[in-house]
């Protein structure tokens, strides 16, 4: 999709303005600049309104969308239309979408009346014709779904959230990945397939519903209900945890704004980052130890038994040189079928027949030599594991010990700083720190509750699985019931497939996004920082010594732009989309424009220039809003050769003109 | 997967279900019950 133009009539401060956008491939950027308050954000929101009819663009409903001076001058019972029309090219066909909202003055109030949405396409003779194959909104939802639009329409607040790595920012990244993988479609598939199982269960004959089976089904249903409540509770609690984390960040920023405690709070923030890394390292060491124990415990615990077995068996002469894993029973079956595995026929008395009969004498059940040899080999492979285990276990133990000392030291210093802040002379600082401490305590309790719920979730899932397997093992005499059971089995395989598909793909897409963001970030930054995500979409920026760094406002802005670029690239990356389209018939070749508001906010001149150089590469078409001061100088010099169209917005008496 | 239907039949079911769900997502006239009925019919045809 390429946007050709947008026309706004009576929409907020735009009385009658039309903007034509550049659709050239070389000069792919359209710049609209103006002083603050001229309506750049309103223009971005006009896209949201015309495509999706979102009335709550400014948080105050559709009443506030009509131009203020029009509202003031309307006569009683007079009606007036507000309109936004967007013209675009989709799959080489020019189309235009027009949304109109009518208003009427009724005494002192201007009230919204009917609204109308029209979609037309241009035929080869240049005539506009209505599209009738779907309702206008369904047509738009199909070619430019709202979920996808979030990749391409970026307002200033969203850009800030991405850089701050707050709850909204993390949600944004998560949703972007979900959209690329069509998570809604996969989730709905699972939900509906579970419903299909319930439908099939109703079709079982009365003889299936004996007391035992009935009890099992009721128990499974009760456990499934409990499980869905637990999953929902975990989600709510994780959401609350994110809210607490955002609040903690705000309180920390407040403390940093006090010059007298700035140094201490910055030290505390750094230490908290260290503590987090230490905790992750500790968890890694513990899982390394668990793995080590699981792989070696048999050899260590059974060492003396294995030594005695070896000594005892060494006294016997054992037949060797026979293929392991074959039994005499298998040879019998081959001889009975009179056909070798290679397809050659085996007649009694022939060479192969004789060789197989001879081989049988050395195989179980006639001879156990080959099995004992196998056992001896396994025992030998376990010999010496105790020493290897001890060395590795010592290493892990010593590292854990050193890490725990660091954790205690870091925690003590954090507590010291916190106590210092809590006893500060300033009441404001004291109160902020007290509030912060309370929230930290709440976070700790919440995290324990979440862990407990997650354990319960695992237990319930295992119990449900076991009971379902027991139900599957019920012998069915009725053929109709057997058919239903087979169908349920197919549905269960489909559910497993959809659940696995998302989990496997999510981690790949996440690491792909991490690489994309890292590459763009490094190409803009002059420092060599690395970006990485954890499983909750928190991102960490580290320097080349792998130390966490606290970013300046400008660096945060670059991070968010790197995310935007990464998200846009991810969405248009055909290989990535093919992951999903390989199992659907989805079209993954569509391109979309990027529309972004004020991406240069807190950057210094050098970084502005670097960011500006990246902007034309974001998409086939980029529409950029910037304040005049941001646009002039470095930015315009860096990007001008890619600018196809350029406009200036001027605001006067509630009206914006585009020049 | 399972030993009741072939891999080819399984892939066909996956594709069809995704197409139904995409239609469900973009067309608000289709309800969850309609989708379940369609999926059930599809599985009936493949397994029987």
Tab-separated table of C-alpha atoms in Angstrom, chain A residues 127 142 156 198 223 285 307 356 386 515 528 538 612 619 622:
chain	number	residue	atom	x	y	z
A	127	UNK	CA	-13.711	6.275	-13.293
A	142	UNK	CA	-8.637	-7.057	5.123
A	156	UNK	CA	5.540	10.530	19.825
A	198	UNK	CA	-16.758	-30.931	23.618
A	223	UNK	CA	-9.503	-29.172	36.384
A	285	UNK	CA	24.549	-22.169	37.578
A	307	UNK	CA	32.141	-52.638	39.596
A	356	UNK	CA	19.907	-66.428	9.647
A	386	UNK	CA	32.587	-39.731	39.515
A	515	UNK	CA	19.499	-8.866	15.751
A	528	UNK	CA	29.517	-0.091	20.539
A	538	UNK	CA	12.681	-6.285	28.952
A	612	UNK	CA	17.843	11.009	9.568
A	619	UNK	CA	10.078	1.573	4.269
A	622	UNK	CA	7.951	7.251	4.751
